[in-house]
Short mmCIF file of C-alpha atoms in Angstrom, two decimals:
data_model
loop_
_atom_site.label_atom_id
_atom_site.label_comp_id
_atom_site.label_asym_id
_atom_site.label_seq_id
_atom_site.Cartn_x
_atom_site.Cartn_y
_atom_site.Cartn_z
CA UNK A 299 -3.91 29.63 28.79
CA UNK A 300 -3.94 27.48 31.43
CA UNK A 301 -0.64 25.47 31.60
CA UNK A 302 -0.07 22.62 34.23
CA UNK A 303 2.49 19.98 35.16
CA UNK A 304 2.36 16.68 36.81
CA UNK A 305 4.74 15.95 40.52
CA UNK A 306 4.74 12.19 40.86
CA UNK A 307 4.49 11.12 44.28
CA UNK A 308 4.26 6.97 44.44
CA UNK A 309 1.18 5.79 42.31
CA UNK A 310 -0.68 8.32 42.17
CA UNK A 311 0.93 11.51 42.25
CA UNK A 312 -0.55 15.40 41.92
CA UNK A 313 -1.42 17.54 39.02
CA UNK A 314 1.13 21.02 39.47
CA UNK A 315 -0.73 24.03 38.55
CA UNK A 316 1.80 26.47 37.10
CA UNK A 317 1.23 30.20 37.29
CA UNK A 318 3.46 33.10 35.53
CA UNK A 319 3.80 37.22 36.69
CA UNK A 320 5.34 39.64 34.93
CA UNK A 321 6.03 42.54 37.18
CA UNK A 322 7.91 45.97 37.16
CA UNK A 323 11.54 46.07 38.50
CA UNK A 324 15.01 45.03 38.48
CA UNK A 325 15.32 41.82 36.41
CA UNK A 326 15.18 38.44 37.27
CA UNK A 327 13.17 34.95 37.78
CA UNK A 328 11.89 33.56 41.10
CA UNK A 329 10.28 30.44 41.70
CA UNK A 330 7.58 29.94 44.18
CA UNK A 331 5.97 26.87 45.61
CA UNK A 332 8.97 23.91 47.23
CA UNK A 333 10.67 23.29 44.43
CA UNK A 334 13.52 20.94 44.87
CA UNK A 335 17.27 21.65 43.39
CA UNK A 336 16.03 20.09 39.91
CA UNK A 337 13.20 22.38 39.63
CA UNK A 338 15.61 25.32 40.37
CA UNK A 339 17.63 25.01 37.62
CA UNK A 340 15.25 24.94 35.37
CA UNK A 341 15.49 28.33 35.38
CA UNK A 342 18.32 28.83 34.27
CA UNK A 343 17.98 26.16 31.34
CA UNK A 344 14.59 27.98 30.62
CA UNK A 345 16.09 31.11 30.05
CA UNK A 346 19.23 29.39 27.74
CA UNK A 347 16.48 27.70 25.66
CA UNK A 348 14.35 30.59 24.66
CA UNK A 349 17.23 32.41 23.95
CA UNK A 350 18.13 29.42 21.81
CA UNK A 351 15.56 28.65 20.03
CA UNK A 352 14.84 32.68 18.90
CA UNK A 353 12.79 34.36 21.29
CA UNK A 354 13.18 37.34 23.48
CA UNK A 355 13.59 36.54 27.45
CA UNK A 356 11.06 38.67 29.29
CA UNK A 357 13.37 41.63 30.55
CA UNK A 358 10.47 42.04 33.35
CA UNK A 359 11.61 40.54 37.06
CA UNK A 360 9.43 37.11 36.83
CA UNK A 361 7.51 34.98 39.33
CA UNK A 362 7.13 31.79 38.50
CA UNK A 363 4.22 30.07 40.93
CA UNK A 364 4.05 25.81 41.17
CA UNK A 365 1.37 25.18 43.44
CA UNK A 366 -0.24 23.30 45.05
CA UNK A 367 1.98 25.50 47.13
CA UNK A 368 3.12 22.94 50.32
CA UNK A 369 3.87 20.22 47.29
CA UNK A 370 7.28 19.49 46.87
CA UNK A 371 8.05 20.30 43.65
CA UNK A 372 10.81 17.22 42.21
CA UNK A 373 11.96 16.16 38.62
CA UNK A 374 13.11 18.12 35.31
CA UNK A 375 9.95 17.52 33.92
CA UNK A 376 9.05 21.60 34.87
CA UNK A 377 11.27 22.92 32.50
CA UNK A 378 8.47 22.63 29.72
CA UNK A 379 6.01 24.04 31.60
CA UNK A 380 7.82 26.56 33.13
CA UNK A 381 9.23 28.10 29.67
CA UNK A 382 6.03 27.62 27.91
CA UNK A 383 4.35 30.05 30.98
CA UNK A 384 6.64 33.24 30.70
CA UNK A 385 6.62 32.50 26.97
CA UNK A 386 2.83 33.07 26.62
CA UNK A 387 2.53 35.74 29.94
CA UNK A 388 5.56 37.70 27.81
CA UNK A 389 3.56 36.76 24.04
CA UNK A 390 -0.18 38.37 25.68
CA UNK A 391 1.62 41.01 27.27
CA UNK A 392 2.21 42.29 23.62
CA UNK A 393 -1.22 42.01 23.22
CA UNK A 394 -1.70 38.02 21.08
CA UNK A 395 -5.01 36.89 22.92
CA UNK A 396 -4.85 33.31 19.88
CA UNK A 397 -3.79 31.16 22.27
CA UNK A 398 -6.02 27.14 22.90
CA UNK A 399 -8.43 28.28 25.46
CA UNK A 400 -8.90 24.75 27.21
CA UNK A 401 -6.71 23.82 29.98
CA UNK A 402 -3.01 21.84 29.04
CA UNK A 403 -0.74 19.54 30.62
CA UNK A 404 2.57 19.92 29.97
CA UNK A 405 6.13 17.53 30.71
CA UNK A 406 9.59 17.47 29.64
CA UNK A 407 13.09 18.74 29.89
CA UNK A 408 14.77 21.47 27.50
CA UNK A 409 18.52 21.39 27.02
CA UNK A 410 20.65 24.29 26.14
CA UNK A 411 19.33 24.33 22.31
CA UNK A 412 15.79 24.05 22.36
CA UNK A 413 15.69 20.74 22.35
CA UNK A 414 12.89 18.58 25.04
CA UNK A 415 14.08 15.18 26.19
CA UNK A 416 11.81 12.95 27.35
CA UNK A 417 10.14 12.56 30.83
CA UNK A 418 9.60 9.56 32.69
CA UNK A 419 5.99 9.44 34.76
CA UNK A 420 4.30 10.60 31.40
CA UNK A 421 1.39 7.67 31.41
CA UNK A 422 0.71 8.16 34.52
CA UNK A 423 0.77 12.36 34.59
CA UNK A 424 -1.59 12.22 31.22
CA UNK A 425 -4.38 9.65 33.12
CA UNK A 426 -4.50 11.68 36.50
CA UNK A 427 -4.73 14.85 33.84
CA UNK A 428 -7.21 12.90 31.70
CA UNK A 429 -9.55 11.80 35.11
CA UNK A 430 -9.67 15.22 36.36
CA UNK A 431 -11.18 16.76 32.90
CA UNK A 432 -7.13 17.83 31.21
CA UNK A 433 -7.67 16.50 27.28
CA UNK A 434 -5.15 18.33 25.93
CA UNK A 435 -1.41 17.68 26.51
CA UNK A 436 2.28 18.29 25.29
CA UNK A 437 4.52 15.71 25.90
CA UNK A 438 8.84 14.91 24.38
CA UNK A 439 8.11 13.45 21.36
CA UNK A 440 9.47 10.26 22.38
CA UNK A 441 7.03 9.16 24.98
CA UNK A 442 3.68 10.71 22.84
CA UNK A 443 3.02 6.99 21.45
CA UNK A 444 3.10 6.65 25.85
CA UNK A 445 0.33 9.39 26.38
CA UNK A 446 -1.92 8.96 23.51
CA UNK A 447 -2.58 5.30 25.49
CA UNK A 448 -5.08 7.23 27.12
CA UNK A 449 -8.27 7.06 26.23
CA UNK A 450 -9.48 10.29 24.52
CA UNK A 451 -6.82 12.84 25.26
CA UNK A 452 -5.03 14.99 22.25
CA UNK A 453 -1.36 14.66 22.61
CA UNK A 454 1.13 16.39 20.71
CA UNK A 455 4.60 15.10 21.02
CA UNK A 456 6.98 18.21 20.73
CA UNK A 457 10.75 17.64 19.76
CA UNK A 458 11.45 21.61 20.26
CA UNK A 459 10.38 24.42 22.96
CA UNK A 460 9.52 26.46 19.31
CA UNK A 461 7.36 23.71 18.02
CA UNK A 462 5.51 23.47 21.72
CA UNK A 463 5.11 27.14 21.27
CA UNK A 464 3.52 27.14 18.59
CA UNK A 465 1.19 24.24 19.76
CA UNK A 466 -0.47 26.51 21.94
CA UNK A 467 -2.43 28.26 19.30
CA UNK A 468 -2.82 25.25 17.46
CA UNK A 469 -5.29 23.11 18.17
CA UNK A 470 -4.70 20.90 14.82
CA UNK A 471 -1.02 19.98 16.43
CA UNK A 472 -2.68 17.69 18.75
CA UNK A 473 -3.47 13.82 17.39
CA UNK A 474 -5.74 11.53 19.80
CA UNK A 475 -5.33 7.61 19.35
CA UNK A 476 -8.17 5.57 17.90
CA UNK A 477 -9.47 3.59 20.87
CA UNK A 478 -12.21 1.44 18.37
CA UNK A 479 -11.35 -2.34 19.75
CA UNK A 480 -8.81 -1.11 21.81
CA UNK A 481 -9.47 -5.02 23.98
CA UNK A 482 -8.17 -6.72 20.18
CA UNK A 483 -5.31 -4.39 20.52
CA UNK A 484 -2.59 -6.92 20.42
CA UNK A 485 1.22 -7.06 20.65
CA UNK A 486 2.69 -8.20 17.04
CA UNK A 487 3.46 -11.59 16.71
CA UNK A 488 1.06 -12.92 19.54
CA UNK A 489 -0.82 -16.27 19.21
CA UNK A 490 -4.37 -16.30 19.27
CA UNK A 491 -5.04 -19.80 21.50
CA UNK A 492 -9.00 -20.58 21.30
CA UNK A 493 -9.57 -17.12 22.17
CA UNK A 494 -6.77 -16.53 25.01
CA UNK A 495 -3.68 -14.43 23.45
CA UNK A 496 -0.01 -15.72 24.17
CA UNK A 497 3.23 -13.84 23.56
CA UNK A 498 5.15 -15.69 20.54
CA UNK A 499 7.60 -18.50 21.59
CA UNK A 500 10.84 -17.61 20.26
CA UNK A 501 14.12 -19.95 21.39
CA UNK A 502 14.50 -21.16 24.45
CA UNK A 503 11.38 -21.07 26.01
CA UNK A 504 10.43 -24.53 24.15
CA UNK A 505 8.81 -26.54 27.26
CA UNK A 506 10.02 -29.51 25.04
CA UNK A 507 13.71 -28.68 26.10
CA UNK A 508 13.36 -29.86 29.41
CA UNK A 509 14.08 -33.63 30.50
CA UNK A 510 12.57 -35.61 32.71
CA UNK A 511 10.75 -32.95 34.34
CA UNK A 512 6.81 -33.35 33.69
CA UNK A 513 5.40 -33.25 36.98
CA UNK A 514 7.37 -29.55 37.94
CA UNK A 515 6.16 -28.70 33.54
CA UNK A 516 2.76 -30.08 35.06
CA UNK A 517 2.99 -27.44 38.07
CA UNK A 518 3.53 -24.73 36.02
CA UNK A 519 0.83 -25.44 33.97
CA UNK A 520 -1.27 -25.11 36.87
CA UNK A 521 0.55 -21.65 38.42
CA UNK A 522 -0.14 -20.36 34.47
CA UNK A 523 -4.17 -21.62 34.01
CA UNK A 524 -4.39 -20.48 37.79
CA UNK A 525 -2.44 -17.58 38.91
CA UNK A 526 -1.26 -19.66 41.38
CA UNK A 527 1.86 -18.99 43.75
CA UNK A 528 4.51 -21.94 43.67
CA UNK A 529 8.00 -22.92 44.85
CA UNK A 530 9.97 -25.96 43.22
CA UNK A 531 12.74 -26.97 44.93
CA UNK A 532 15.39 -30.08 44.21
CA UNK A 533 19.47 -30.51 43.77
CA UNK A 534 21.53 -27.67 41.93
CA UNK A 535 21.02 -28.48 38.65
CA UNK A 536 17.92 -30.78 38.42
CA UNK A 537 16.76 -27.90 35.33
CA UNK A 538 14.03 -25.97 38.59
CA UNK A 539 15.69 -22.49 37.25
CA UNK A 540 15.17 -22.93 33.30
CA UNK A 541 12.07 -24.33 33.52
CA UNK A 542 10.00 -21.53 36.06
CA UNK A 543 12.52 -19.03 32.96
CA UNK A 544 10.30 -20.51 30.14
CA UNK A 545 7.10 -20.01 32.27
CA UNK A 546 6.58 -16.17 30.57
CA UNK A 547 5.52 -18.42 27.41
CA UNK A 548 2.78 -20.22 28.94
CA UNK A 549 1.69 -16.82 30.34
CA UNK A 550 -1.50 -14.99 28.83
CA UNK A 551 -1.08 -11.47 27.39
CA UNK A 552 -2.52 -8.53 29.44
CA UNK A 553 -5.71 -7.23 28.70
CA UNK A 554 -5.59 -3.46 28.17
CA UNK A 555 -7.46 -2.97 31.99
CA UNK A 556 -4.38 -5.08 33.17
CA UNK A 557 -2.03 -3.26 30.41
CA UNK A 558 -3.31 0.21 32.23
CA UNK A 559 -2.04 -0.52 35.29
CA UNK A 560 1.31 -1.67 35.22
CA UNK A 561 1.97 0.50 32.52
CA UNK A 562 1.62 3.65 34.99
CA UNK A 563 3.71 1.59 36.95
CA UNK A 564 6.20 0.95 34.68
CA UNK A 565 6.59 4.41 33.38
CA UNK A 566 6.46 6.10 36.99
CA UNK A 567 9.31 3.68 37.13
CA UNK A 568 11.15 5.24 33.87
CA UNK A 569 11.25 1.98 32.56
CA UNK A 570 8.70 2.74 29.31
CA UNK A 571 10.22 1.80 26.17
CA UNK A 572 9.65 4.00 22.81
CA UNK A 573 8.80 0.69 21.07
CA UNK A 574 6.47 -0.65 23.83
CA UNK A 575 4.47 2.12 24.99
CA UNK A 576 1.93 -0.33 26.25
CA UNK A 577 2.46 -2.73 28.28
CA UNK A 578 0.68 -5.64 26.80
CA UNK A 579 3.48 -9.00 28.01
CA UNK A 580 2.99 -9.83 31.49
CA UNK A 581 6.60 -9.01 33.62
CA UNK A 582 8.95 -11.01 35.18
CA UNK A 583 11.07 -9.81 37.49
CA UNK A 584 13.60 -11.31 39.08
CA UNK A 585 15.55 -9.30 41.35
CA UNK A 586 18.94 -10.41 42.32
CA UNK A 587 19.65 -12.45 46.34
CA UNK A 588 21.44 -9.42 47.41
CA UNK A 589 18.03 -7.04 46.43
CA UNK A 590 16.70 -5.54 50.55
CA UNK A 591 13.36 -4.34 51.91
CA UNK A 592 13.51 -1.04 49.48
CA UNK A 593 14.01 -2.01 46.17
CA UNK A 594 11.58 -5.15 46.85
CA UNK A 595 8.68 -2.99 48.57
CA UNK A 596 9.82 0.47 47.19
CA UNK A 597 10.67 3.55 49.07
CA UNK A 598 13.64 6.77 48.28
CA UNK A 599 12.25 10.12 48.66
CA UNK A 600 9.38 10.19 46.24
CA UNK A 601 8.11 6.51 46.84
CA UNK A 602 9.37 4.37 43.67
CA UNK A 603 8.30 1.64 43.48
CA UNK A 604 9.74 -1.85 43.65
CA UNK A 605 9.89 -5.20 42.50
CA UNK A 606 6.31 -6.52 43.73
CA UNK A 607 4.72 -3.48 42.06
CA UNK A 608 6.68 -3.47 38.98
CA UNK A 609 5.52 -7.41 39.16
CA UNK A 610 2.19 -6.14 39.50
CA UNK A 611 0.10 -9.02 37.15
CA UNK A 612 2.71 -10.78 36.47
CA UNK A 613 5.74 -12.54 38.01
CA UNK A 614 8.21 -12.23 40.64
CA UNK A 615 10.52 -15.02 40.50
CA UNK A 616 13.14 -15.93 43.31
CA UNK A 617 15.76 -17.82 42.61
CA UNK A 618 18.11 -19.44 45.50
CA UNK A 619 15.33 -17.74 47.32
CA UNK A 620 17.07 -19.71 50.27
CA UNK A 621 19.73 -16.81 50.04
CA UNK A 622 17.42 -13.52 50.22
CA UNK A 623 17.40 -11.50 53.55
CA UNK A 624 14.47 -13.14 56.27
CA UNK A 625 12.82 -9.71 56.62
CA UNK A 626 12.57 -9.35 52.71
CA UNK A 627 10.78 -13.27 52.97
CA UNK A 628 8.33 -12.33 54.96
CA UNK A 629 7.71 -8.71 53.43
CA UNK A 630 5.44 -10.67 51.17
CA UNK A 631 2.92 -11.92 52.83
CA UNK A 632 0.82 -8.60 53.31
CA UNK A 633 0.93 -7.94 50.01
CA UNK A 634 0.21 -11.15 48.71
CA UNK A 635 -2.76 -11.39 50.52
CA UNK A 636 -3.62 -7.56 49.95
CA UNK A 637 -2.45 -7.26 46.71
CA UNK A 638 -0.99 -3.93 47.35
CA UNK A 639 2.08 -2.67 49.05
CA UNK A 640 1.66 0.62 50.75
CA UNK A 641 4.35 3.21 51.29
CA UNK A 642 4.85 6.13 54.01
CA UNK A 643 7.21 8.77 53.11
CA UNK A 644 7.57 12.74 55.02
CA UNK A 645 4.16 12.44 56.28
CA UNK A 646 2.66 11.14 53.03
CA UNK A 647 0.94 8.10 51.86
CA UNK A 648 1.09 6.52 48.63
CA UNK A 649 -0.85 2.39 48.15
CA UNK A 650 1.01 0.69 44.67
CA UNK A 651 -0.74 -1.81 43.10
CA UNK A 652 0.93 -5.50 43.84
CA UNK A 653 -0.58 -8.76 42.97
CA UNK A 654 1.65 -10.56 41.48
CA UNK A 655 1.91 -14.54 41.40
CA UNK A 656 5.29 -15.96 43.04
CA UNK A 657 7.51 -18.18 42.06
CA UNK A 658 10.36 -19.60 43.86
CA UNK A 659 13.35 -21.60 43.44
CA UNK A 660 14.71 -23.27 45.85
CA UNK A 661 17.59 -25.63 47.09
CA UNK A 662 16.27 -28.48 49.69
CA UNK A 663 19.39 -27.86 52.80
CA UNK A 664 22.83 -25.50 52.03
CA UNK A 665 24.59 -28.43 50.07
CA UNK A 666 21.69 -29.36 47.70
CA UNK A 667 22.00 -33.07 48.48
CA UNK A 668 19.00 -33.00 50.67
CA UNK A 669 16.37 -35.86 49.19
CA UNK A 670 17.93 -37.31 47.22
CA UNK A 671 18.12 -40.87 46.32
CA UNK A 672 22.01 -40.49 44.60
CA UNK A 673 23.69 -38.19 46.79
CA UNK A 674 24.54 -37.84 50.13
CA UNK A 675 23.64 -34.90 51.94
CA UNK A 676 26.49 -33.08 54.67
CA UNK A 677 24.38 -30.87 56.34
CA UNK A 678 23.52 -31.49 59.84
CA UNK A 679 20.22 -31.50 60.86
CA UNK A 680 21.10 -27.92 62.61
CA UNK A 681 21.93 -26.41 59.63
CA UNK A 682 19.02 -27.45 58.12
CA UNK A 683 17.09 -26.63 60.30
CA UNK A 684 18.02 -22.93 60.58
CA UNK A 685 18.31 -22.44 56.09
CA UNK A 686 14.52 -23.70 55.98
CA UNK A 687 13.29 -20.66 59.50
CA UNK A 688 13.95 -17.90 56.47
CA UNK A 689 10.77 -19.35 55.05
CA UNK A 690 7.58 -19.37 57.40
CA UNK A 691 4.41 -21.25 57.59
CA UNK A 692 2.44 -17.71 57.34
CA UNK A 693 4.51 -17.52 54.15
CA UNK A 694 3.96 -20.88 52.60
CA UNK A 695 0.92 -20.68 53.69
CA UNK A 696 0.23 -18.70 51.36
CA UNK A 697 2.18 -20.37 48.21
CA UNK A 698 -0.82 -22.59 47.10
CA UNK A 699 1.62 -25.28 44.29
CA UNK A 700 5.10 -26.69 46.16
CA UNK A 701 6.81 -29.43 44.18
CA UNK A 702 10.08 -31.64 44.86
CA UNK A 703 12.66 -31.20 41.65
CA UNK A 704 14.78 -34.80 41.40
CA UNK A 705 16.92 -34.87 38.76
CA UNK A 706 15.75 -37.24 36.55
CA UNK A 707 17.39 -36.16 33.65
CA UNK A 708 17.96 -38.71 30.30
CA UNK A 709 21.68 -37.51 29.01
CA UNK A 710 21.47 -40.26 26.82
CA UNK A 711 18.43 -40.38 24.85
CA UNK A 712 18.15 -37.52 22.30
CA UNK A 713 15.28 -35.50 21.90
CA UNK A 714 12.68 -37.68 19.53
CA UNK A 715 13.35 -40.77 21.61
CA UNK A 716 12.21 -39.42 24.95
CA UNK A 717 8.63 -40.58 25.79
CA UNK A 718 5.62 -37.88 27.66
CA UNK A 719 7.49 -34.45 26.24
CA UNK A 720 5.31 -31.84 26.50
CA UNK A 721 5.69 -28.84 24.03
CA UNK A 722 4.97 -25.18 24.83
CA UNK A 723 2.11 -25.08 22.65
CA UNK A 724 0.38 -28.52 24.06
CA UNK A 725 0.61 -26.46 27.74
CA UNK A 726 -0.95 -23.22 26.34
CA UNK A 727 -3.60 -25.57 25.48
CA UNK A 728 -5.12 -26.16 28.50
CA UNK A 729 -4.20 -22.98 30.50
CA UNK A 730 -6.98 -21.47 27.18
CA UNK A 731 -9.05 -23.86 28.45
CA UNK A 732 -9.21 -22.56 31.96
CA UNK A 733 -9.39 -18.87 31.22
CA UNK A 734 -11.89 -18.83 29.59
CA UNK A 735 -13.48 -20.92 31.74
CA UNK A 736 -12.32 -18.36 34.62
CA UNK A 737 -13.00 -15.33 32.48
CA UNK A 738 -17.06 -16.79 32.09
CA UNK A 739 -17.27 -18.70 35.49
CA UNK A 740 -16.15 -15.26 37.99
CA UNK A 741 -13.71 -12.71 35.88
CA UNK A 742 -11.31 -13.74 38.03
CA UNK A 743 -8.25 -16.43 38.10
CA UNK A 744 -8.61 -19.26 40.35
CA UNK A 745 -6.60 -17.76 42.49
CA UNK A 746 -7.70 -14.99 43.37
CA UNK A 747 -11.03 -16.11 44.54
CA UNK A 748 -12.61 -15.03 47.84
CA UNK A 749 -14.02 -17.07 50.83
CA UNK A 750 -17.29 -16.90 49.30
CA UNK A 751 -16.06 -17.45 46.26
CA UNK A 752 -14.60 -20.55 46.99
CA UNK A 753 -18.05 -21.96 48.40
CA UNK A 754 -19.87 -20.31 45.38
CA UNK A 755 -17.28 -21.82 42.29
CA UNK A 756 -15.43 -25.53 43.83
CA UNK A 757 -18.09 -27.20 45.53
CA UNK A 758 -17.02 -31.30 46.04
CA UNK A 759 -18.26 -34.65 45.66
CA UNK A 760 -18.52 -37.07 47.95
CA UNK A 761 -15.51 -38.56 47.27
CA UNK A 762 -13.61 -35.36 47.13
CA UNK A 763 -14.20 -34.22 50.45
CA UNK A 764 -13.61 -36.95 52.01
CA UNK A 765 -10.39 -36.86 50.41
CA UNK A 766 -9.53 -33.40 51.52
CA UNK A 767 -11.11 -34.13 54.67
CA UNK A 768 -8.39 -37.32 55.14
CA UNK A 769 -5.10 -34.48 53.98
CA UNK A 770 -6.04 -32.43 56.51
CA UNK A 771 -6.02 -34.76 58.95
CA UNK A 772 -2.92 -36.37 57.82
CA UNK A 773 -0.81 -33.26 57.22
CA UNK A 774 -2.51 -31.09 59.27
CA UNK A 775 -3.62 -28.23 57.22
CA UNK A 776 -4.70 -24.86 57.88
CA UNK A 777 -7.98 -23.26 56.85
CA UNK A 778 -6.08 -21.35 54.47
CA UNK A 779 -4.37 -25.12 53.08
CA UNK A 780 -7.02 -26.32 52.80
CA UNK A 781 -8.46 -23.10 50.48
CA UNK A 782 -5.66 -23.52 48.44
CA UNK A 783 -6.37 -27.46 47.62
CA UNK A 784 -9.87 -26.06 46.84
CA UNK A 785 -8.41 -23.49 44.54
CA UNK A 786 -6.09 -25.78 42.96
CA UNK A 787 -8.56 -27.90 42.35
CA UNK A 788 -10.63 -25.63 40.32
CA UNK A 789 -7.55 -25.00 38.19
CA UNK A 790 -7.23 -27.99 37.80
CA UNK A 791 -10.58 -28.88 36.22
CA UNK A 792 -10.72 -26.24 34.44
CA UNK A 793 -7.51 -27.51 32.63
CA UNK A 794 -9.37 -30.63 32.21
CA UNK A 795 -12.70 -29.12 30.70
CA UNK A 796 -14.85 -30.54 33.45
CA UNK A 797 -17.53 -28.45 35.07
CA UNK A 798 -17.05 -29.99 38.93
CA UNK A 799 -14.35 -30.85 40.95
CA UNK A 800 -13.54 -34.48 40.81
CA UNK A 801 -12.01 -36.72 42.73
CA UNK A 802 -8.57 -36.69 41.01
CA UNK A 803 -8.62 -33.19 40.59
CA UNK A 804 -8.83 -32.65 44.79
CA UNK A 805 -5.91 -35.44 44.48
CA UNK A 806 -3.70 -34.12 42.35
CA UNK A 807 -4.14 -30.60 44.11
CA UNK A 808 -3.26 -32.45 47.45
CA UNK A 809 0.01 -33.63 45.88
CA UNK A 810 0.73 -30.91 45.18
CA UNK A 811 0.07 -29.11 48.71
CA UNK A 812 0.99 -31.62 51.28
CA UNK A 813 5.00 -31.22 50.39
CA UNK A 814 6.31 -28.17 53.38
CA UNK A 815 3.09 -28.95 55.46
CA UNK A 816 6.52 -29.38 57.99
CA UNK A 817 9.18 -27.53 58.11
CA UNK A 818 12.04 -28.68 57.40
CA UNK A 819 9.56 -30.59 54.65
CA UNK A 820 9.18 -34.45 54.54
CA UNK A 821 11.26 -35.57 51.13
#
């Protein structure tokens, strides 16, 4: 019998070996192995839980070793493995030899009554254990479904210390999820749109409710289809925030591989719900404007994930983006480029995935009326210039789609009388067509194409090349901006079902990128 637990640190964490030695001496319990306060306190909880569960605590001197010794052990998840280690050592001393002859991963916090409480990081712990060949685990019953999302792992969800101890000698307690047809495990209510799955349309997520914002809706469709970053600017109340908040309705659900990495991050952050053990709906994170660099990028004693990692394979929406601190906005540049964020703490480094899609909504000036045809801007040129200094050219260069939202709401029209409205289902049709084309052609979204893949998949005809060359001269496009235009044009062609990029696709891509070619933008 060998018991392991898990010490989370950043995205990786490490397995911890739990060993117990009973020796003659004055009765006492010692824990060695660089344990923090919560782990040391487990000594008292463990003793009370063992006695209150009907077991006898060893009368000898108890030495509990948590190795590797140089790794700091944190959290209350060591309660259960330590208690089972003590009970196992006591049973073997009394002559019992019927324990399962396999390594066990054990996690759980104990109440004084012997009941087991849920802990965070179970998905990360079980996946790490499985990678090391440990295929049997005991976790709190609340975390059992989360643990079973790892293929092939035998899991027992324990509700009490007594049942957990019984499971150490009875293989029938453990159950593994049947992972056959795992790719088709779609959340209930999801809709199959030509082989691409979308979340169920719920009230408040119907794009037909938007009035007079065809250009913004089109931009959001392209962003969803290709995974492109987007900034929408316009006067207060024009509908940019309301439109972007409907974006999850046109964003396809995650594949199994994508969901596993998202679930691991959310598990480490303690955000997994028992009703949703595997995150299949793309995250949609909306941090507050007062968020710090640590809150956005991650950090703290155990390098907790920040908002950009919690938005991995999903969306990070910065509403009123100009109200965020400039340092926070500039920190987004490297993760947007690399899809990862590196965090360091106390001589240790961890790398979190951070492949998120950035959506921003911003007013064009402090008063919000800059560029309006019906209202007067009261801001000075200096204040407008200062306002836009938060958005550096390198940051905006990484935003493929820029759209100015005008306040064109047709307030006096009934919904059925407004022409040109696009429903969520109609938008999904184009998104699904583009997603299928991308999966078949290159296996990734167009926004993630490498320079070589752009050359391979974004070839232009003579007219399209001429349009791009003229725009480059007129707007001063950088090489990154040219690549953005090519990727957006590829997405527009995919939505249209076209094999090749035509001139009209390139012209539309240029129209969506030329805004903000200068700062402040020329509206």
